[in-house]
Structure formats: structure tokens, C-alpha cells
mmCIF file with all atom_site columns, C-alpha atoms and ligand atoms in Angstrom:
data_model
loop_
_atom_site.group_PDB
_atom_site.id
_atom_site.type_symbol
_atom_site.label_atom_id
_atom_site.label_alt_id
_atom_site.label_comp_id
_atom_site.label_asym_id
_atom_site.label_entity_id
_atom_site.label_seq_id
_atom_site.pdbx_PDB_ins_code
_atom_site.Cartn_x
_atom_site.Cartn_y
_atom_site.Cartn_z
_atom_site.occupancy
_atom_site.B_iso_or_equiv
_atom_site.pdbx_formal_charge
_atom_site.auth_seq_id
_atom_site.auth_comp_id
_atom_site.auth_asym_id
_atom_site.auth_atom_id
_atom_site.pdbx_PDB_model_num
ATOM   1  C  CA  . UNK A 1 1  ? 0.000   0.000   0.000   1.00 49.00 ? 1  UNK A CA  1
ATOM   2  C  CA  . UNK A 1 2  ? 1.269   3.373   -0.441  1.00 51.00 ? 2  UNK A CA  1
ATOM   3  C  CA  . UNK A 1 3  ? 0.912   6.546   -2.795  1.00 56.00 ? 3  UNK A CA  1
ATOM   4  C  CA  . UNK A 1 4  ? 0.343   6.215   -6.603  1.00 57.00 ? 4  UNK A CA  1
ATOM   5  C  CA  . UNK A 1 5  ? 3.367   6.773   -9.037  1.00 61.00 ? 5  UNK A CA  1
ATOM   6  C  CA  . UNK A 1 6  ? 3.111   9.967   -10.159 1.00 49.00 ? 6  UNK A CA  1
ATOM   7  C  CA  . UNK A 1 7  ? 5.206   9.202   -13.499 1.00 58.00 ? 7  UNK A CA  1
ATOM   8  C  CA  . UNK A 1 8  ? 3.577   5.393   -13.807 1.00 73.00 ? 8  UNK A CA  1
ATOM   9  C  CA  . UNK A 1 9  ? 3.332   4.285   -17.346 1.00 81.00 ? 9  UNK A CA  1
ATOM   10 C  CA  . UNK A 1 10 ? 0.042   4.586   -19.320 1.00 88.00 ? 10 UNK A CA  1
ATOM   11 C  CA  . UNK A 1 11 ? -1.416  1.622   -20.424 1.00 92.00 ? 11 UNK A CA  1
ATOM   12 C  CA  . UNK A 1 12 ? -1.208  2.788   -24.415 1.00 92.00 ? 12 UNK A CA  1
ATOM   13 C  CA  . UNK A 1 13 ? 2.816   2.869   -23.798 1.00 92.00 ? 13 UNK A CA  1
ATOM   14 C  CA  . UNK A 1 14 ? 2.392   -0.939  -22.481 1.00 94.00 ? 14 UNK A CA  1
ATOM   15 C  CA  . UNK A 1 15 ? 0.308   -2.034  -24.925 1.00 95.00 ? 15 UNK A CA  1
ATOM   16 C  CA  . UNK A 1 16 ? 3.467   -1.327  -27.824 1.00 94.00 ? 16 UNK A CA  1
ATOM   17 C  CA  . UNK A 1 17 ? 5.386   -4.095  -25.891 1.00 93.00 ? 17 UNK A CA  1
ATOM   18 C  CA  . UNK A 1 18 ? 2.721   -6.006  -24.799 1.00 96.00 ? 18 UNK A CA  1
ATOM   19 C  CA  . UNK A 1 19 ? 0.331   -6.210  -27.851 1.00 97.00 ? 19 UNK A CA  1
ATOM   20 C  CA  . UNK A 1 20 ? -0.636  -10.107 -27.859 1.00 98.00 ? 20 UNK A CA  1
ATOM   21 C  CA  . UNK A 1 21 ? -1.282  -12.501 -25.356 1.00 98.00 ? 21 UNK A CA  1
ATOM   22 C  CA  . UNK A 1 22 ? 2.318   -14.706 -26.069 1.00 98.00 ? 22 UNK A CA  1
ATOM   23 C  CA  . UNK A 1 23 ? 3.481   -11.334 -25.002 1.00 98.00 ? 23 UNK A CA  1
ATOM   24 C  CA  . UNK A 1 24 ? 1.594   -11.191 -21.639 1.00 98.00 ? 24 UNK A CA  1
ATOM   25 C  CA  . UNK A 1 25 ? 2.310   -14.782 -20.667 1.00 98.00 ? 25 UNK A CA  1
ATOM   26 C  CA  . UNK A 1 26 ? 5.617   -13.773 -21.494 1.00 97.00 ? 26 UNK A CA  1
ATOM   27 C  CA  . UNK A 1 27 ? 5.929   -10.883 -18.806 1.00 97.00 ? 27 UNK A CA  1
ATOM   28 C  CA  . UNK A 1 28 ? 3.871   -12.458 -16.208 1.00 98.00 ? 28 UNK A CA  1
ATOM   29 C  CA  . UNK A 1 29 ? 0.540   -10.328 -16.979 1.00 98.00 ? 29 UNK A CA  1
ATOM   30 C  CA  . UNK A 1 30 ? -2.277  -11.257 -14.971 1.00 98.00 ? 30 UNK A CA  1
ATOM   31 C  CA  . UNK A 1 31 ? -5.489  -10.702 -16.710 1.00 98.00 ? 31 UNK A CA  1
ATOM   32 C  CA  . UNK A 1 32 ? -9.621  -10.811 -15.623 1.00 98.00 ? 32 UNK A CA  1
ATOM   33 C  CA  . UNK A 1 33 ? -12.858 -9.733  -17.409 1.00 97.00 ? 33 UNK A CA  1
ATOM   34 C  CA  . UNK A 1 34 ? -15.856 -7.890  -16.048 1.00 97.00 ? 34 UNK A CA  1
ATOM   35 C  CA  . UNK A 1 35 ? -19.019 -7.804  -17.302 1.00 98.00 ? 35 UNK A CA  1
ATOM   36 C  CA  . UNK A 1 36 ? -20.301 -4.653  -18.182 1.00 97.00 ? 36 UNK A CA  1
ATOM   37 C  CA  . UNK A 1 37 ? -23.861 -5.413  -17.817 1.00 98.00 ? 37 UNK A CA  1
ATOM   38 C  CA  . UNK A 1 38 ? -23.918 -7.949  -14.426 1.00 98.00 ? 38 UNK A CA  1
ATOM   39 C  CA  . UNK A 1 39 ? -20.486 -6.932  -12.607 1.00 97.00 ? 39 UNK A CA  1
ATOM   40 C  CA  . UNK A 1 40 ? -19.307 -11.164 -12.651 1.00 97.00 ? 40 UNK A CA  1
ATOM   41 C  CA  . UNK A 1 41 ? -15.657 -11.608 -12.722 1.00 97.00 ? 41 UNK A CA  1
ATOM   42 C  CA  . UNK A 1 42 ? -14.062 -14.125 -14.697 1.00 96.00 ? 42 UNK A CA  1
ATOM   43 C  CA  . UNK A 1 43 ? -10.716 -15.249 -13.953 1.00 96.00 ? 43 UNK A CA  1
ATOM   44 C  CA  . UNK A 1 44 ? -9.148  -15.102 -17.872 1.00 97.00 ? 44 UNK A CA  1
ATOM   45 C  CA  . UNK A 1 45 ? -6.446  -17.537 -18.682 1.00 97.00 ? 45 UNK A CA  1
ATOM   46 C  CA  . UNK A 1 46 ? -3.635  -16.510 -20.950 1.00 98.00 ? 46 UNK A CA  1
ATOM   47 C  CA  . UNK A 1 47 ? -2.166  -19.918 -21.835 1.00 98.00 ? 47 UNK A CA  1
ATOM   48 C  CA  . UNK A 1 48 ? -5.863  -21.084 -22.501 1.00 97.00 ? 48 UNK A CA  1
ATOM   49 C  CA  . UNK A 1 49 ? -6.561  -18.174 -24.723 1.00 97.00 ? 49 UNK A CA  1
ATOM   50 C  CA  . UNK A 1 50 ? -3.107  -18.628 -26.959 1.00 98.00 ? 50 UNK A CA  1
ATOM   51 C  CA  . UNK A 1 51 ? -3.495  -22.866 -27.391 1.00 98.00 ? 51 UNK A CA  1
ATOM   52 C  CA  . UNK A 1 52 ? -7.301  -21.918 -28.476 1.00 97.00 ? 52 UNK A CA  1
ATOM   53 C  CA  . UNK A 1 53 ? -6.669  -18.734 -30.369 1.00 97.00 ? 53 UNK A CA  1
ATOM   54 C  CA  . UNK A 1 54 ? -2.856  -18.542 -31.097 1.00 98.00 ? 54 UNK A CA  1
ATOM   55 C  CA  . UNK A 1 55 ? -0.309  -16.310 -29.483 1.00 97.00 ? 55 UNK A CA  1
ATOM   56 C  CA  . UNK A 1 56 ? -0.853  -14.107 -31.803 1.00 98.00 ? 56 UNK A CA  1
ATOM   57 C  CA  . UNK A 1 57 ? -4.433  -12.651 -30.550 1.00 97.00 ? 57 UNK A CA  1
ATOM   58 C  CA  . UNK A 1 58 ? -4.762  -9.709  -29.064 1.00 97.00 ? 58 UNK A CA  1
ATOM   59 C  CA  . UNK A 1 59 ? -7.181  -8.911  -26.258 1.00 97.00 ? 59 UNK A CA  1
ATOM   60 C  CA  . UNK A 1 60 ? -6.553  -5.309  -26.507 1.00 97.00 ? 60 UNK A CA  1
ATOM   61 C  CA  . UNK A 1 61 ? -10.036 -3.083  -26.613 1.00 96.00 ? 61 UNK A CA  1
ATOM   62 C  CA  . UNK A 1 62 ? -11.488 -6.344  -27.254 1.00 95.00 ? 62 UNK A CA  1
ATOM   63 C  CA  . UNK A 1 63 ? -15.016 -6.792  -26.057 1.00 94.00 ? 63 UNK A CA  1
ATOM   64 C  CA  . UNK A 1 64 ? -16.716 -10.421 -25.388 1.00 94.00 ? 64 UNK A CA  1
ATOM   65 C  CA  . UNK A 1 65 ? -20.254 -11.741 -24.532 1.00 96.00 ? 65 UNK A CA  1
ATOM   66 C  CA  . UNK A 1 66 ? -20.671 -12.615 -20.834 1.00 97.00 ? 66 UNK A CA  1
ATOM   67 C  CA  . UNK A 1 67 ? -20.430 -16.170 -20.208 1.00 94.00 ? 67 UNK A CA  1
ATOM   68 C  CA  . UNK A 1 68 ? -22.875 -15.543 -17.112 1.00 96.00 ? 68 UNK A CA  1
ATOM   69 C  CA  . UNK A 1 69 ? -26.250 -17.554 -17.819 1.00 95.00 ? 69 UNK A CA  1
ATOM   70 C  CA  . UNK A 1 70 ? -28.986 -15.488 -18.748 1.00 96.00 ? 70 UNK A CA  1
ATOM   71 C  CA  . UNK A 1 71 ? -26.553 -12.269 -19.019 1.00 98.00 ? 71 UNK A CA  1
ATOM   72 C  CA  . UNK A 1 72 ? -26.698 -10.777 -22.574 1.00 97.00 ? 72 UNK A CA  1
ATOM   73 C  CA  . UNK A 1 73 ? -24.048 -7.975  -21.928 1.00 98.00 ? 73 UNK A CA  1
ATOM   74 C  CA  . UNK A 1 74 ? -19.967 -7.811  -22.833 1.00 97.00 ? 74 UNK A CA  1
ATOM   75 C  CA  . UNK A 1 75 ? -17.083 -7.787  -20.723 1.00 97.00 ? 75 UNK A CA  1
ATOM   76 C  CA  . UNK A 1 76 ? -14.328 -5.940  -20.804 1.00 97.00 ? 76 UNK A CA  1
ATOM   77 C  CA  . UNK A 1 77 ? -10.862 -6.882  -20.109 1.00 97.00 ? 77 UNK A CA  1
ATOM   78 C  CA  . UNK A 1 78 ? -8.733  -5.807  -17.583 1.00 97.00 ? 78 UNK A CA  1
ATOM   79 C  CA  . UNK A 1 79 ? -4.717  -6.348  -17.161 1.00 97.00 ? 79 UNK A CA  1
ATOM   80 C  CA  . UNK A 1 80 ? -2.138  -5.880  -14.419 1.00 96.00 ? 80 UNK A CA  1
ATOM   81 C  CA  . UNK A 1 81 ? 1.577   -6.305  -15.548 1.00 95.00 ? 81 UNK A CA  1
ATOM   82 C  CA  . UNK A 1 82 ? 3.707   -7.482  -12.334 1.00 95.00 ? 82 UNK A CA  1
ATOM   83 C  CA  . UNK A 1 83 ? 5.000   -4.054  -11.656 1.00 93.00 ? 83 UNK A CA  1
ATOM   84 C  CA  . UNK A 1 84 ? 1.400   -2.456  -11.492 1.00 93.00 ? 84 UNK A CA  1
ATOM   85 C  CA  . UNK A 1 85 ? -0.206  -1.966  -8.624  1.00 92.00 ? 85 UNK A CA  1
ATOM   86 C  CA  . UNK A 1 86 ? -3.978  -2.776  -9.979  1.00 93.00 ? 86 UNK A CA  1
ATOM   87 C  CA  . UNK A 1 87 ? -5.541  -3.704  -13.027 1.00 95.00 ? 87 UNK A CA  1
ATOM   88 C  CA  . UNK A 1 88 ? -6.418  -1.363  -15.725 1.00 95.00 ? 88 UNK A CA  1
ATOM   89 C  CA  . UNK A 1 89 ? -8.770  -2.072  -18.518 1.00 96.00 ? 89 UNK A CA  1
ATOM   90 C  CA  . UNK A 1 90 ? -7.194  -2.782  -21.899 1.00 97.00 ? 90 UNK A CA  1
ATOM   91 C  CA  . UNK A 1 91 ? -7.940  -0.523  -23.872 1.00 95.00 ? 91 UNK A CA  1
ATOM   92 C  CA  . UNK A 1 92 ? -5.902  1.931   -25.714 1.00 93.00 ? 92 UNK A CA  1
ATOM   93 C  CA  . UNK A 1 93 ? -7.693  5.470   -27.882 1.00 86.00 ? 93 UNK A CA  1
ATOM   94 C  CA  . UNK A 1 94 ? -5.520  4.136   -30.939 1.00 67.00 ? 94 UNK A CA  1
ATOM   95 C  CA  . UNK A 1 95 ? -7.087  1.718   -33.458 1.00 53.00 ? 95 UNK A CA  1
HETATM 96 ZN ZN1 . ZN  B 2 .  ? -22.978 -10.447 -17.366 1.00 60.64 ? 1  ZN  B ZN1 1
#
């Protein structure tokens, strides 16, 4: 616990090293999604994501449906790199 960073890095400058998710298992990123709609957090594995998708996806601004039953709305993902102190959603203004 303790005061914020004030010159912390901005998520858009991590996303240029950290664009896909070989990257994040790569540098120990530890990632959940929220829904939007309901609030239920899902625990979102990495390694699961890259054997199913390749390690080439990106989850970057990336929105999905809520795997809650009955929800219809999207979650959103959120990342925390191991030198962050909380997770931040990922998503960048840029493309
Ligand atoms: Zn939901």
C-alpha cells in the first residue's frame, strides 16, 4: 500500500510491448474480465486463450459476450503487468 506513481506508465505505452497474449504470458501479466452489464468476474487464462486462439491474438479493446447464464451484456478486459499496482482495462484510444 502506499501513494500512486506519479510518473507510472500509461497503459497505451504498455500495450506497444505487450500487444498479444504470447506477449503477456511472457511478462507475467495477470489478466480478468468484467461484465459490463452484471459486474461477474471471470478469472481469464492466458495460456488457454493462446493454445485456443494462437499467441498471436490480441485482447486489446477487445469486447466479449458474458459467459454468465442469462446475461446478454460484454465484458471488458482488464490487465495488471507485475509491476502495477492494480488492473487497468485494456484498452488503448488508438485503433
Ligand atoms: Zn454479465
Amino acid at each position: 500500500m502506499g501513494t500512486r506513481n506519479p510518473d507510472r506508465v500509461p497503459i497505451s505505452y504498455r500495450r506497444r510491448k505487450c500487444e498479444t497474449v504470447g506477449d503477456m504470458i511472457h511478462q507475467g501479466w495477470d489478466v480478468h474480465s468484467r461484465c459490463m452489464a452484471c459486474g461477474t468476474l471471470f478469472r481469464v487464462n492466458l495460456r488457454i486463450i493462446a493454445k485456443l486462439k494462437g499467441a498471436g491474438f490480441s485482447i486489446w479493446n477487445r469486447k466479449d459476450r458474458c459467459r454468465r447464464l442469462g446475461c446478454i451484456g460484454h465484458v471488458e478486459f482488464h490487465g495488471r503487468a507485475p509491476d502495477m499496482s492494480w488492473h487497468e482495462v485494456l484498452s488503448t484510444p488508438e485503433h
